[in-house]
mmCIF file of C-alpha atoms in Angstrom:
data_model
loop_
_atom_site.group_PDB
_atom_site.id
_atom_site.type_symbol
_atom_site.label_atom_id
_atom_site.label_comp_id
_atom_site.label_asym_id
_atom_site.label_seq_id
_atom_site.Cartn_x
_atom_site.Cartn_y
_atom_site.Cartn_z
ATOM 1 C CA UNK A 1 96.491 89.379 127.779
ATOM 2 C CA UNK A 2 96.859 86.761 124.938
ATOM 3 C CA UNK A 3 98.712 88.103 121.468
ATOM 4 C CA UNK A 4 96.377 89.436 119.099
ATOM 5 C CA UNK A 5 97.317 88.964 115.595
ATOM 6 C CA UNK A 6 95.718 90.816 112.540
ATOM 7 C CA UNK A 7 95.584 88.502 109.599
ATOM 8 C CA UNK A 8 95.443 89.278 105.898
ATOM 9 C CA UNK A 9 95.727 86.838 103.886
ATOM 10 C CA UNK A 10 97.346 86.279 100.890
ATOM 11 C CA UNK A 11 97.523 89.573 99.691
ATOM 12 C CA UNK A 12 98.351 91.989 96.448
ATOM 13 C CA UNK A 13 99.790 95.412 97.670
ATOM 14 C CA UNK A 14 99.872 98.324 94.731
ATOM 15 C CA UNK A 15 99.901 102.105 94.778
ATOM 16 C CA UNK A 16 95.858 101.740 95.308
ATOM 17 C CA UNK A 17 96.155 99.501 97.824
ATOM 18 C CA UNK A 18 98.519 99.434 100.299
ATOM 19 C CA UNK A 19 98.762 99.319 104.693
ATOM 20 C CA UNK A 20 100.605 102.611 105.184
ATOM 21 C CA UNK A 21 97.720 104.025 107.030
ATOM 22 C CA UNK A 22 97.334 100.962 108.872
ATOM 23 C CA UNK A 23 101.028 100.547 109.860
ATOM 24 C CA UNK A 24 101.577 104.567 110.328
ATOM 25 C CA UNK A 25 98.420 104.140 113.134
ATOM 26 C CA UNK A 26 99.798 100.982 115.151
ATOM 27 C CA UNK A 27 103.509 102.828 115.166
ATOM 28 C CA UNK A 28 102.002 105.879 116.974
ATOM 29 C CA UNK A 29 99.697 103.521 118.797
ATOM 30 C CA UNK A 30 102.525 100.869 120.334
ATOM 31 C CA UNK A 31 104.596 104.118 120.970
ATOM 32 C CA UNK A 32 102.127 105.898 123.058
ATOM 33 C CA UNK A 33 101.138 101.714 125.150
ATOM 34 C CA UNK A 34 97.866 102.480 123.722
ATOM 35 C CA UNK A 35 97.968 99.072 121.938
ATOM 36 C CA UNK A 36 101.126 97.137 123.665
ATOM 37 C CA UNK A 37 103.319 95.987 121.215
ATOM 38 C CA UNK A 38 104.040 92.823 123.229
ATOM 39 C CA UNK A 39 100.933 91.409 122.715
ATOM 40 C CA UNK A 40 100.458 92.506 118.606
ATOM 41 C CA UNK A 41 101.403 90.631 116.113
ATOM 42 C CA UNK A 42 100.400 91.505 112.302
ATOM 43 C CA UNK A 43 101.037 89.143 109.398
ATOM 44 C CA UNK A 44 101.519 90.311 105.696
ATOM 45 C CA UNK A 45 101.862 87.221 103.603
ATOM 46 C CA UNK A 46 102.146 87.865 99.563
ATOM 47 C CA UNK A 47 103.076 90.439 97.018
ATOM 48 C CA UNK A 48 104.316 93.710 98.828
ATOM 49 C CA UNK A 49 105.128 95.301 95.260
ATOM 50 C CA UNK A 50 108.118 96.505 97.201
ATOM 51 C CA UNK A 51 110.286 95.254 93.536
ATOM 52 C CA UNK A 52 108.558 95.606 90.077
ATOM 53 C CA UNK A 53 109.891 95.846 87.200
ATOM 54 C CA UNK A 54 113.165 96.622 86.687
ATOM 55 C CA UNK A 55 113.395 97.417 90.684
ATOM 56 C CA UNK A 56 111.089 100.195 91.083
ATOM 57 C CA UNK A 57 109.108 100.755 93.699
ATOM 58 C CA UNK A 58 104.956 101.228 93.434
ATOM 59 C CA UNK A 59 105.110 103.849 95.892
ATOM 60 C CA UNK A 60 101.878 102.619 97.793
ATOM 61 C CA UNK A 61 100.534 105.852 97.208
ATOM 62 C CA UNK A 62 103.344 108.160 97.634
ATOM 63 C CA UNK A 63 104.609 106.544 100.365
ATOM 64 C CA UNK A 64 108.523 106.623 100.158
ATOM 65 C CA UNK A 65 110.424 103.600 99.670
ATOM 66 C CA UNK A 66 112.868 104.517 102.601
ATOM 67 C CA UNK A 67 109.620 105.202 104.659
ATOM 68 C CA UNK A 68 107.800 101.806 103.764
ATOM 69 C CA UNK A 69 111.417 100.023 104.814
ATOM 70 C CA UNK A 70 111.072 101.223 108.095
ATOM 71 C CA UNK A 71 107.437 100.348 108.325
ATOM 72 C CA UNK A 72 107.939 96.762 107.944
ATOM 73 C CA UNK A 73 110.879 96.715 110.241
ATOM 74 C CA UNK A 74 108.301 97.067 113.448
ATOM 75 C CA UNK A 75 108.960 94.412 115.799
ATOM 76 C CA UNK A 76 105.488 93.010 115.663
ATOM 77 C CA UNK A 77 104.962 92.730 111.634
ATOM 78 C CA UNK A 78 105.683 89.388 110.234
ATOM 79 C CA UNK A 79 106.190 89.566 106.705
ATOM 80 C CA UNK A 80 106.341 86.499 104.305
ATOM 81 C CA UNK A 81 106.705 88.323 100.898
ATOM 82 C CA UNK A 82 105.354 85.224 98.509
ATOM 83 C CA UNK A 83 102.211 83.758 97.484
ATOM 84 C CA UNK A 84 101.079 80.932 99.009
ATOM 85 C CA UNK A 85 98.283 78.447 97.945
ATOM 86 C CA UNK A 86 94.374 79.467 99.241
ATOM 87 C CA UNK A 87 94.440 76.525 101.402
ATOM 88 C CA UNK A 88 97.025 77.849 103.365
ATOM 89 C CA UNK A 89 96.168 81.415 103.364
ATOM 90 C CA UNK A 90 92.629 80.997 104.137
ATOM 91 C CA UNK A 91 93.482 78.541 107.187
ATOM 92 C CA UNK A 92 95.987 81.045 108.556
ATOM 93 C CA UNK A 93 93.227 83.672 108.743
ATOM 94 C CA UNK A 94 90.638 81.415 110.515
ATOM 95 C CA UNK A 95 93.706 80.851 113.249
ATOM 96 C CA UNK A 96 94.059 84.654 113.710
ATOM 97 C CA UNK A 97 92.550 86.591 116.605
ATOM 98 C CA UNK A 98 91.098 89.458 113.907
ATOM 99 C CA UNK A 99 90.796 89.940 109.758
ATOM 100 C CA UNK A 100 92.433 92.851 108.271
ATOM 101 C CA UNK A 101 90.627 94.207 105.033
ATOM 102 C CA UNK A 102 92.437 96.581 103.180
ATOM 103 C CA UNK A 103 90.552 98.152 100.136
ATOM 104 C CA UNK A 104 91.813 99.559 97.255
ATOM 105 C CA UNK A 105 91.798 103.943 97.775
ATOM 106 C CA UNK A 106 90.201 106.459 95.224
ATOM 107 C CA UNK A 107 87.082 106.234 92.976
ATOM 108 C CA UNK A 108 88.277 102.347 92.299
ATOM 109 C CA UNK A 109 86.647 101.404 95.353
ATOM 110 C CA UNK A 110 83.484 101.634 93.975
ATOM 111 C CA UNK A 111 83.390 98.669 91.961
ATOM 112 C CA UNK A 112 83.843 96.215 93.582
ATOM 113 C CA UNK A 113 85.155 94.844 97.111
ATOM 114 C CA UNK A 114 88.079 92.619 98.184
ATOM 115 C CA UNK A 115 87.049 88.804 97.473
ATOM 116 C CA UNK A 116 88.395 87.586 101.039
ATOM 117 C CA UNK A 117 85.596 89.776 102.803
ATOM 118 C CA UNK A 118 83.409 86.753 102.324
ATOM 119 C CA UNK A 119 86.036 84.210 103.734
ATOM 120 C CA UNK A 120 86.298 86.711 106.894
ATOM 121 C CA UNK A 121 82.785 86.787 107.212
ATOM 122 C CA UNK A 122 82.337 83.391 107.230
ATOM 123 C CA UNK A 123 85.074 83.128 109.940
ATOM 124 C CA UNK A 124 83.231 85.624 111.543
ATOM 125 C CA UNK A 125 86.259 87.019 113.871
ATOM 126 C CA UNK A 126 86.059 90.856 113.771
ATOM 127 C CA UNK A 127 87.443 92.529 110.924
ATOM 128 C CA UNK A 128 88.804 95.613 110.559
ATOM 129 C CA UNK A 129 88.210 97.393 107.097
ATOM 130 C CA UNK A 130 90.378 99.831 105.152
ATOM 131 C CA UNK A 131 88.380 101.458 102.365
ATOM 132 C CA UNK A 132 86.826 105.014 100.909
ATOM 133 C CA UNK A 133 83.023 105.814 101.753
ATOM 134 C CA UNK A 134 80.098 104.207 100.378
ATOM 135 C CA UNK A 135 81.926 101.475 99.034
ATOM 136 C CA UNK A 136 80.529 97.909 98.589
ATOM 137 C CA UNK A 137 82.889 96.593 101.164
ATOM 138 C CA UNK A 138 81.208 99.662 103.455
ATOM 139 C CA UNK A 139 77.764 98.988 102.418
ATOM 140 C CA UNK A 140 77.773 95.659 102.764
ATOM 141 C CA UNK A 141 79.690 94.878 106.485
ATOM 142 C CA UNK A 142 76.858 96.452 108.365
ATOM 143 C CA UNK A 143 74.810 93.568 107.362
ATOM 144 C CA UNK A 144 76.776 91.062 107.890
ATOM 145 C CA UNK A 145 75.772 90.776 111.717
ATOM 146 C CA UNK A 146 79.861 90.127 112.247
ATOM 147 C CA UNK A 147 81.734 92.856 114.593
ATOM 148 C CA UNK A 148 83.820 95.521 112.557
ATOM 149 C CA UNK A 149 85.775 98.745 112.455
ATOM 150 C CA UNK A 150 85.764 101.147 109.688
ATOM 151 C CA UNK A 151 88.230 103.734 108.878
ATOM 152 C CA UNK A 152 88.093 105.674 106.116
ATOM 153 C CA UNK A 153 91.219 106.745 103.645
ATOM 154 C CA UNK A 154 89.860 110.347 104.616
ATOM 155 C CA UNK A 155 90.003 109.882 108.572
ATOM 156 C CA UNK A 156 92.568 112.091 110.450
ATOM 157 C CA UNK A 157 95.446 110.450 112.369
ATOM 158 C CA UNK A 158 93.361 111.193 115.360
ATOM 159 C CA UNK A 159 90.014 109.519 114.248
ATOM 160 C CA UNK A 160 92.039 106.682 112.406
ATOM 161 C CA UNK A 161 94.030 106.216 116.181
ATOM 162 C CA UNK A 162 90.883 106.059 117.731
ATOM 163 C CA UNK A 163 89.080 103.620 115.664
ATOM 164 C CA UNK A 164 92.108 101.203 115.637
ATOM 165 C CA UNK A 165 92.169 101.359 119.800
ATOM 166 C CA UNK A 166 88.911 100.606 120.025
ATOM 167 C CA UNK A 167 88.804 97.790 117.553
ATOM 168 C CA UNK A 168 91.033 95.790 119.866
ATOM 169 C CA UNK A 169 88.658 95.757 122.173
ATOM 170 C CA UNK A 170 86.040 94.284 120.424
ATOM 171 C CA UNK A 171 85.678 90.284 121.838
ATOM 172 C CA UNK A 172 86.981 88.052 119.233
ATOM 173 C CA UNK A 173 84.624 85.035 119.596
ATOM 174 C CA UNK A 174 83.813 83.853 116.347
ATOM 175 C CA UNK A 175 80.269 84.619 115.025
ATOM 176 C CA UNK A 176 77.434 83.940 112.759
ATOM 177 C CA UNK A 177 76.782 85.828 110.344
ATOM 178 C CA UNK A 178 73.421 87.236 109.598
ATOM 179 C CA UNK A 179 69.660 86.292 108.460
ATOM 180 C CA UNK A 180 69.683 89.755 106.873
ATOM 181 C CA UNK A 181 72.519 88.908 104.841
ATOM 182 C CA UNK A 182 71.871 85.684 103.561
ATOM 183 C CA UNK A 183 68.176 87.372 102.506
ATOM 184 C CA UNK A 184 69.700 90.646 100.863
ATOM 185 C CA UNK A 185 73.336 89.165 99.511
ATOM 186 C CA UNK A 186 73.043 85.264 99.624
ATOM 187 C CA UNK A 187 72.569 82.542 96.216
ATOM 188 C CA UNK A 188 69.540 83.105 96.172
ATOM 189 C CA UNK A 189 68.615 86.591 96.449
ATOM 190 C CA UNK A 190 71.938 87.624 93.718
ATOM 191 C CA UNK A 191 70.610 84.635 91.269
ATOM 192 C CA UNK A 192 66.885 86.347 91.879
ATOM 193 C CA UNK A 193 68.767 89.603 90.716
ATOM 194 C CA UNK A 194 70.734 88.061 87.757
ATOM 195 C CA UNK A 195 67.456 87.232 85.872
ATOM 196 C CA UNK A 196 65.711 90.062 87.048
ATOM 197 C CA UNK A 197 68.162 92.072 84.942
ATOM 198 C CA UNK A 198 68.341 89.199 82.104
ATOM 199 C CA UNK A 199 64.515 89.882 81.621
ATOM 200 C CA UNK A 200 64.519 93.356 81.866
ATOM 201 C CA UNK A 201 67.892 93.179 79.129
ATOM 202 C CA UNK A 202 65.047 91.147 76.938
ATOM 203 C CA UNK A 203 62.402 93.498 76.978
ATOM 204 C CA UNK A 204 64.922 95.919 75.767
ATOM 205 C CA UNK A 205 65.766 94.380 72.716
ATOM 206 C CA UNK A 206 62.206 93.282 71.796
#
């Protein structure tokens, strides 16, 4: 079968977001030939926050600095630890077989969602999301009418094994994305919102 290469681009790793579950499941995986490791190849490109500082380490959530070492050794990670311009990033992506979306972990989540989730809907490859329940990034991919995987920071090895497996088997033929989300989440329907709430912020004041 062809390489499959998960793409994200040009990204900011920090204790709150980081790929340690990610990388921990496709170590186990390529061990066990559940996902051959001859046809995976996975592409970090930006800030790893391996160095801050005065050479300490973020700790990507408690993750070791020893242990993260040995996670980017795997044969089939690619790692280009600098920034590169969007231009390049975003092209990169749309050459990739699937997105990667790694959300920040903890009650952060809530907020907001990773910017690129619109670029890798727009590519519309299928994209395999990182992130904490009932956050916007999990609210909002089911409309999206583009194939994805979710696994949750709370997922067991098991589950989190399982989910990854099976995302590789999704077809990777780009898509469309959806009527329902251009009605619920495109220009129009978020400028509708805006001056819904700019009224309503008028008749408060009155």
């Amino acid at each position: 079968p062809p390489r499959s290469t998960l793409f994200p681009y040009t990204t900011l790793f920090r204790s709150v977001r980081h790929p340690v579950k990610l990388l921990d499941a496709l170590v186990r995986l390529t061990s066990l030939g559940s996902v051959p490791a001859e046809h995976l190849r996975v592409d970090f490109i930006g800030d790893l926050a391996m160095n801050q500082g005065r050479g300490t380490f973020s700790g990507w959530n408690g993750c070791s600095r020893e242990k993260a070492r040995q996670l980017l050794a795997s044969p089939w990670l690619r790692v280009v630890p600098e920034r590169v311009a969007r231009t390049v990033a975003v092209k990169a992506m749309a050459e990739a077989d699937y997105s990667l979306l790694i959300d920040v972990e903890g009650p952060l989540s809530k907020y907001f969602h990773p910017v690129k989730i619109f670029d890798q809907i727009s590519i519309g490859r299928p994209i395999l999301c990182f992130t904490e329940h009932g956050s916007p990034a999990d609210e909002l991919l089911p409309l999206t009418g583009v194939p994805y995987v979710t696994v949750y920071y709370t997922d067991s090895d098991y589950e989190t094994d399982r989910k990854v497996a099976a995302f590789f088997n999704l077809p990777n033929t780009p898509v469309s994305y959806s009527s329902q989300l251009e009605a619920e989440r495109g220009g129009v329907a978020l400028t509708c919102l805006l001056a819904s709430i700019y009224n309503d912020s008028l008749r408060l004041v009155r």
